[in-house]
Amino acid sequence: MIDALEAFQSRLKASGVEGYYAARENLHLTLAFIGDYGAPDAVMDVIESVPFEPMTMKLYGMGNFGDLYWAGIEQNTELNHYVKRLRRALAEHQIPYDRKRFYPHITVLRKATYHGKTILPEVEPPQGEMAIEHISLMRSERGKHGMIYTEIGATSER
């Protein structure tokens, strides 16, 4: 799936789309954005308390939120149910998270422009799938050349 996302980014670049492309190691799916919270061990305890079964995820289409472009994820009932359980557990433990509706997507490009506009040319959307075998807790920090994501915990495979 990561290869398909990189190929998609290459097609956008070849079409003349400019912006800040997500680095391969930064391509991810956010289940619950927690933000600044000083107790990662408590967050990891909650994540580990929510039963997780491996599942498959498929890319489906593309879209945007303003000048941020993303690859969509095919409707996935298992994933949606897991996210609901995870978010419920976070709330029960008073761990704050962004309560925006879960809209599964992988950001591929920020501040996108094409000939000075944010409407991009038609490009074949990415296609791919992968097995999700664990859930990671990530720290994001703004670096000199964009965000830097570091895994600070992960569920063990079951």
PDB file of C-alpha atoms in Angstrom:
ATOM      1  CA  MET A   1       0.000   0.000   0.000  1.00  0.00           C
ATOM      2  CA  ILE A   2       2.840   2.393   0.799  1.00  0.00           C
ATOM      3  CA  ASP A   3       4.309   1.747  -2.658  1.00  0.00           C
ATOM      4  CA  ALA A   4       0.915   2.561  -4.224  1.00  0.00           C
ATOM      5  CA  LEU A   5       0.731   5.812  -2.241  1.00  0.00           C
ATOM      6  CA  GLU A   6       4.242   6.798  -3.341  1.00  0.00           C
ATOM      7  CA  ALA A   7       3.357   6.010  -6.971  1.00  0.00           C
ATOM      8  CA  PHE A   8       0.278   8.220  -6.574  1.00  0.00           C
ATOM      9  CA  GLN A   9       2.451  11.039  -5.255  1.00  0.00           C
ATOM     10  CA  SER A  10       4.780  10.561  -8.244  1.00  0.00           C
ATOM     11  CA  ARG A  11       1.816  10.863 -10.646  1.00  0.00           C
ATOM     12  CA  LEU A  12       0.767  14.099  -8.923  1.00  0.00           C
ATOM     13  CA  LYS A  13       4.320  15.480  -9.148  1.00  0.00           C
ATOM     14  CA  ALA A  14       4.609  14.464 -12.823  1.00  0.00           C
ATOM     15  CA  SER A  15       1.356  16.339 -13.505  1.00  0.00           C
ATOM     16  CA  GLY A  16       2.883  19.537 -12.105  1.00  0.00           C
ATOM     17  CA  VAL A  17       1.280  19.492  -8.654  1.00  0.00           C
ATOM     18  CA  GLU A  18       3.374  21.307  -6.069  1.00  0.00           C
ATOM     19  CA  GLY A  19       3.188  21.271  -2.291  1.00  0.00           C
ATOM     20  CA  TYR A  20       4.509  19.407   0.727  1.00  0.00           C
ATOM     21  CA  TYR A  21       4.395  15.693  -0.019  1.00  0.00           C
ATOM     22  CA  ALA A  22       4.227  13.338   2.952  1.00  0.00           C
ATOM     23  CA  ALA A  23       7.405  11.293   3.307  1.00  0.00           C
ATOM     24  CA  ARG A  24       7.031   7.527   3.009  1.00  0.00           C
ATOM     25  CA  GLU A  25       7.680   7.047   6.733  1.00  0.00           C
ATOM     26  CA  ASN A  26       4.970   9.615   7.572  1.00  0.00           C
ATOM     27  CA  LEU A  27       2.114   7.996   5.624  1.00  0.00           C
ATOM     28  CA  HIS A  28      -0.373   6.886   8.271  1.00  0.00           C
ATOM     29  CA  LEU A  29      -4.030   6.567   9.245  1.00  0.00           C
ATOM     30  CA  THR A  30      -5.047   8.515  12.363  1.00  0.00           C
ATOM     31  CA  LEU A  31      -7.669   6.751  14.489  1.00  0.00           C
ATOM     32  CA  ALA A  32      -7.878   9.363  17.258  1.00  0.00           C
ATOM     33  CA  PHE A  33      -5.831  12.568  17.379  1.00  0.00           C
ATOM     34  CA  ILE A  34      -4.882  13.142  20.999  1.00  0.00           C
ATOM     35  CA  GLY A  35      -2.669  16.223  20.722  1.00  0.00           C
ATOM     36  CA  ASP A  36      -0.652  17.460  23.691  1.00  0.00           C
ATOM     37  CA  TYR A  37      -1.230  14.992  26.500  1.00  0.00           C
ATOM     38  CA  GLY A  38       1.545  14.370  28.979  1.00  0.00           C
ATOM     39  CA  ALA A  39       0.858  10.741  29.868  1.00  0.00           C
ATOM     40  CA  PRO A  40       1.659   8.469  26.922  1.00  0.00           C
ATOM     41  CA  ASP A  41       1.774   5.405  29.196  1.00  0.00           C
ATOM     42  CA  ALA A  42      -1.847   6.030  30.202  1.00  0.00           C
ATOM     43  CA  VAL A  43      -2.826   6.364  26.540  1.00  0.00           C
ATOM     44  CA  MET A  44      -1.007   3.137  25.703  1.00  0.00           C
ATOM     45  CA  ASP A  45      -2.774   1.363  28.584  1.00  0.00           C
ATOM     46  CA  VAL A  46      -6.124   2.387  27.091  1.00  0.00           C
ATOM     47  CA  ILE A  47      -5.102   1.311  23.583  1.00  0.00           C
ATOM     48  CA  GLU A  48      -4.002  -2.073  24.910  1.00  0.00           C
ATOM     49  CA  SER A  49      -7.294  -2.475  26.800  1.00  0.00           C
ATOM     50  CA  VAL A  50      -9.351  -2.325  23.594  1.00  0.00           C
ATOM     51  CA  PRO A  51      -9.433  -5.728  21.887  1.00  0.00           C
ATOM     52  CA  PHE A  52      -7.914  -5.554  18.410  1.00  0.00           C
ATOM     53  CA  GLU A  53      -8.114  -8.197  15.717  1.00  0.00           C
ATOM     54  CA  PRO A  54      -5.980  -7.914  12.572  1.00  0.00           C
ATOM     55  CA  MET A  55      -7.923  -6.754   9.510  1.00  0.00           C
ATOM     56  CA  THR A  56      -7.415  -5.715   5.919  1.00  0.00           C
ATOM     57  CA  MET A  57      -7.625  -2.131   4.707  1.00  0.00           C
ATOM     58  CA  LYS A  58      -8.005  -1.040   1.053  1.00  0.00           C
ATOM     59  CA  LEU A  59      -7.401   2.302  -0.586  1.00  0.00           C
ATOM     60  CA  TYR A  60     -10.417   3.847  -2.273  1.00  0.00           C
ATOM     61  CA  GLY A  61     -10.388   7.084  -4.216  1.00  0.00           C
ATOM     62  CA  MET A  62      -8.903  10.416  -3.305  1.00  0.00           C
ATOM     63  CA  GLY A  63     -10.167  13.724  -1.989  1.00  0.00           C
ATOM     64  CA  ASN A  64      -9.227  16.897  -0.248  1.00  0.00           C
ATOM     65  CA  PHE A  65      -9.859  19.160   2.709  1.00  0.00           C
ATOM     66  CA  GLY A  66      -9.019  22.518   1.129  1.00  0.00           C
ATOM     67  CA  ASP A  67      -5.402  22.327  -0.007  1.00  0.00           C
ATOM     68  CA  LEU A  68      -4.719  19.042   1.828  1.00  0.00           C
ATOM     69  CA  TYR A  69      -5.044  15.994  -0.444  1.00  0.00           C
ATOM     70  CA  TRP A  70      -5.550  12.450   0.746  1.00  0.00           C
ATOM     71  CA  ALA A  71      -6.088   8.866  -0.345  1.00  0.00           C
ATOM     72  CA  GLY A  72      -9.369   7.425   0.890  1.00  0.00           C
ATOM     73  CA  ILE A  73      -9.954   4.131   2.647  1.00  0.00           C
ATOM     74  CA  GLU A  74     -12.671   1.759   1.468  1.00  0.00           C
ATOM     75  CA  GLN A  75     -15.669   1.387   3.817  1.00  0.00           C
ATOM     76  CA  ASN A  76     -14.495  -0.989   6.552  1.00  0.00           C
ATOM     77  CA  THR A  77     -16.966  -1.998   9.252  1.00  0.00           C
ATOM     78  CA  GLU A  78     -14.312  -3.718  11.383  1.00  0.00           C
ATOM     79  CA  LEU A  79     -12.138  -0.602  11.376  1.00  0.00           C
ATOM     80  CA  ASN A  80     -15.076   1.688  12.176  1.00  0.00           C
ATOM     81  CA  HIS A  81     -16.157  -0.501  15.116  1.00  0.00           C
ATOM     82  CA  TYR A  82     -12.605  -0.612  16.473  1.00  0.00           C
ATOM     83  CA  VAL A  83     -12.292   3.190  16.289  1.00  0.00           C
ATOM     84  CA  LYS A  84     -15.615   3.617  18.144  1.00  0.00           C
ATOM     85  CA  ARG A  85     -14.453   1.267  20.911  1.00  0.00           C
ATOM     86  CA  LEU A  86     -11.055   2.997  21.115  1.00  0.00           C
ATOM     87  CA  ARG A  87     -12.553   6.476  21.309  1.00  0.00           C
ATOM     88  CA  ARG A  88     -15.108   5.363  23.903  1.00  0.00           C
ATOM     89  CA  ALA A  89     -12.277   3.952  26.036  1.00  0.00           C
ATOM     90  CA  LEU A  90     -10.253   7.163  25.704  1.00  0.00           C
ATOM     91  CA  ALA A  91     -13.282   9.197  26.825  1.00  0.00           C
ATOM     92  CA  GLU A  92     -13.955   6.854  29.765  1.00  0.00           C
ATOM     93  CA  HIS A  93     -10.382   7.446  30.944  1.00  0.00           C
ATOM     94  CA  GLN A  94     -10.656  11.238  30.484  1.00  0.00           C
ATOM     95  CA  ILE A  95      -8.014  11.259  27.759  1.00  0.00           C
ATOM     96  CA  PRO A  96      -8.890  14.152  25.456  1.00  0.00           C
ATOM     97  CA  TYR A  97      -8.947  13.593  21.705  1.00  0.00           C
ATOM     98  CA  ASP A  98     -10.225  15.468  18.679  1.00  0.00           C
ATOM     99  CA  ARG A  99     -13.868  14.441  18.469  1.00  0.00           C
ATOM    100  CA  LYS A 100     -14.278  15.173  14.782  1.00  0.00           C
ATOM    101  CA  ARG A 101     -16.066  12.423  12.911  1.00  0.00           C
ATOM    102  CA  PHE A 102     -13.717   9.601  11.915  1.00  0.00           C
ATOM    103  CA  TYR A 103     -13.113   9.910   8.197  1.00  0.00           C
ATOM    104  CA  PRO A 104     -10.462   7.336   7.306  1.00  0.00           C
ATOM    105  CA  HIS A 105      -7.850   8.790   4.977  1.00  0.00           C
ATOM    106  CA  ILE A 106      -4.101   9.011   4.501  1.00  0.00           C
ATOM    107  CA  THR A 107      -2.695  12.481   3.873  1.00  0.00           C
ATOM    108  CA  VAL A 108      -0.396  12.475   0.849  1.00  0.00           C
ATOM    109  CA  LEU A 109       0.069  16.200   0.180  1.00  0.00           C
ATOM    110  CA  ARG A 110      -0.318  19.485   2.091  1.00  0.00           C
ATOM    111  CA  LYS A 111      -0.553  23.007   0.671  1.00  0.00           C
ATOM    112  CA  ALA A 112      -1.197  21.585  -2.782  1.00  0.00           C
ATOM    113  CA  THR A 113      -1.199  23.896  -5.783  1.00  0.00           C
ATOM    114  CA  TYR A 114      -1.561  23.300  -9.486  1.00  0.00           C
ATOM    115  CA  HIS A 115      -0.923  26.336 -11.687  1.00  0.00           C
ATOM    116  CA  GLY A 116      -1.651  28.569  -8.683  1.00  0.00           C
ATOM    117  CA  LYS A 117      -4.945  26.873  -7.734  1.00  0.00           C
ATOM    118  CA  THR A 118      -5.827  24.194  -5.207  1.00  0.00           C
ATOM    119  CA  ILE A 119      -7.936  22.186  -7.676  1.00  0.00           C
ATOM    120  CA  LEU A 120      -5.720  19.388  -8.929  1.00  0.00           C
ATOM    121  CA  PRO A 121      -5.658  17.710 -12.332  1.00  0.00           C
ATOM    122  CA  GLU A 122      -7.323  14.340 -12.751  1.00  0.00           C
ATOM    123  CA  VAL A 123      -4.862  11.668 -11.717  1.00  0.00           C
ATOM    124  CA  GLU A 124      -5.527   7.956 -11.303  1.00  0.00           C
ATOM    125  CA  PRO A 125      -6.235   7.337  -7.596  1.00  0.00           C
ATOM    126  CA  PRO A 126      -4.000   4.923  -5.707  1.00  0.00           C
ATOM    127  CA  GLN A 127      -5.006   1.286  -5.421  1.00  0.00           C
ATOM    128  CA  GLY A 128      -3.680  -1.093  -2.832  1.00  0.00           C
ATOM    129  CA  GLU A 129      -4.437  -2.978   0.330  1.00  0.00           C
ATOM    130  CA  MET A 130      -2.647  -4.124   3.421  1.00  0.00           C
ATOM    131  CA  ALA A 131      -3.118  -6.101   6.597  1.00  0.00           C
ATOM    132  CA  ILE A 132      -3.375  -4.047   9.768  1.00  0.00           C
ATOM    133  CA  GLU A 133      -1.624  -6.150  12.382  1.00  0.00           C
ATOM    134  CA  HIS A 134      -1.183  -3.682  15.236  1.00  0.00           C
ATOM    135  CA  ILE A 135      -2.061  -0.183  16.405  1.00  0.00           C
ATOM    136  CA  SER A 136       0.674   2.341  17.201  1.00  0.00           C
ATOM    137  CA  LEU A 137       0.765   5.378  19.432  1.00  0.00           C
ATOM    138  CA  MET A 138       2.716   8.050  17.593  1.00  0.00           C
ATOM    139  CA  ARG A 139       4.337  11.286  18.690  1.00  0.00           C
ATOM    140  CA  SER A 140       4.335  14.071  16.118  1.00  0.00           C
ATOM    141  CA  GLU A 141       6.795  16.929  16.261  1.00  0.00           C
ATOM    142  CA  ARG A 142       7.321  19.753  13.826  1.00  0.00           C
ATOM    143  CA  GLY A 143      10.750  19.403  12.272  1.00  0.00           C
ATOM    144  CA  LYS A 144      12.794  21.591   9.977  1.00  0.00           C
ATOM    145  CA  HIS A 145      11.291  19.930   6.867  1.00  0.00           C
ATOM    146  CA  GLY A 146       7.803  19.022   8.129  1.00  0.00           C
ATOM    147  CA  MET A 147       6.354  16.692  10.706  1.00  0.00           C
ATOM    148  CA  ILE A 148       8.398  13.923  12.294  1.00  0.00           C
ATOM    149  CA  TYR A 149       6.438  10.913  13.560  1.00  0.00           C
ATOM    150  CA  THR A 150       7.924   8.582  16.142  1.00  0.00           C
ATOM    151  CA  GLU A 151       6.291   5.394  17.400  1.00  0.00           C
ATOM    152  CA  ILE A 152       6.200   5.451  21.194  1.00  0.00           C
ATOM    153  CA  GLY A 153       4.114   2.308  21.702  1.00  0.00           C
ATOM    154  CA  ALA A 154       2.261  -0.415  19.814  1.00  0.00           C
ATOM    155  CA  THR A 155      -0.165  -3.202  20.502  1.00  0.00           C
ATOM    156  CA  SER A 156       1.330  -6.645  20.268  1.00  0.00           C
ATOM    157  CA  GLU A 157       0.136  -8.925  17.480  1.00  0.00           C
ATOM    158  CA  ARG A 158      -2.590 -11.280  18.624  1.00  0.00           C
TER     159      ARG A 158
END
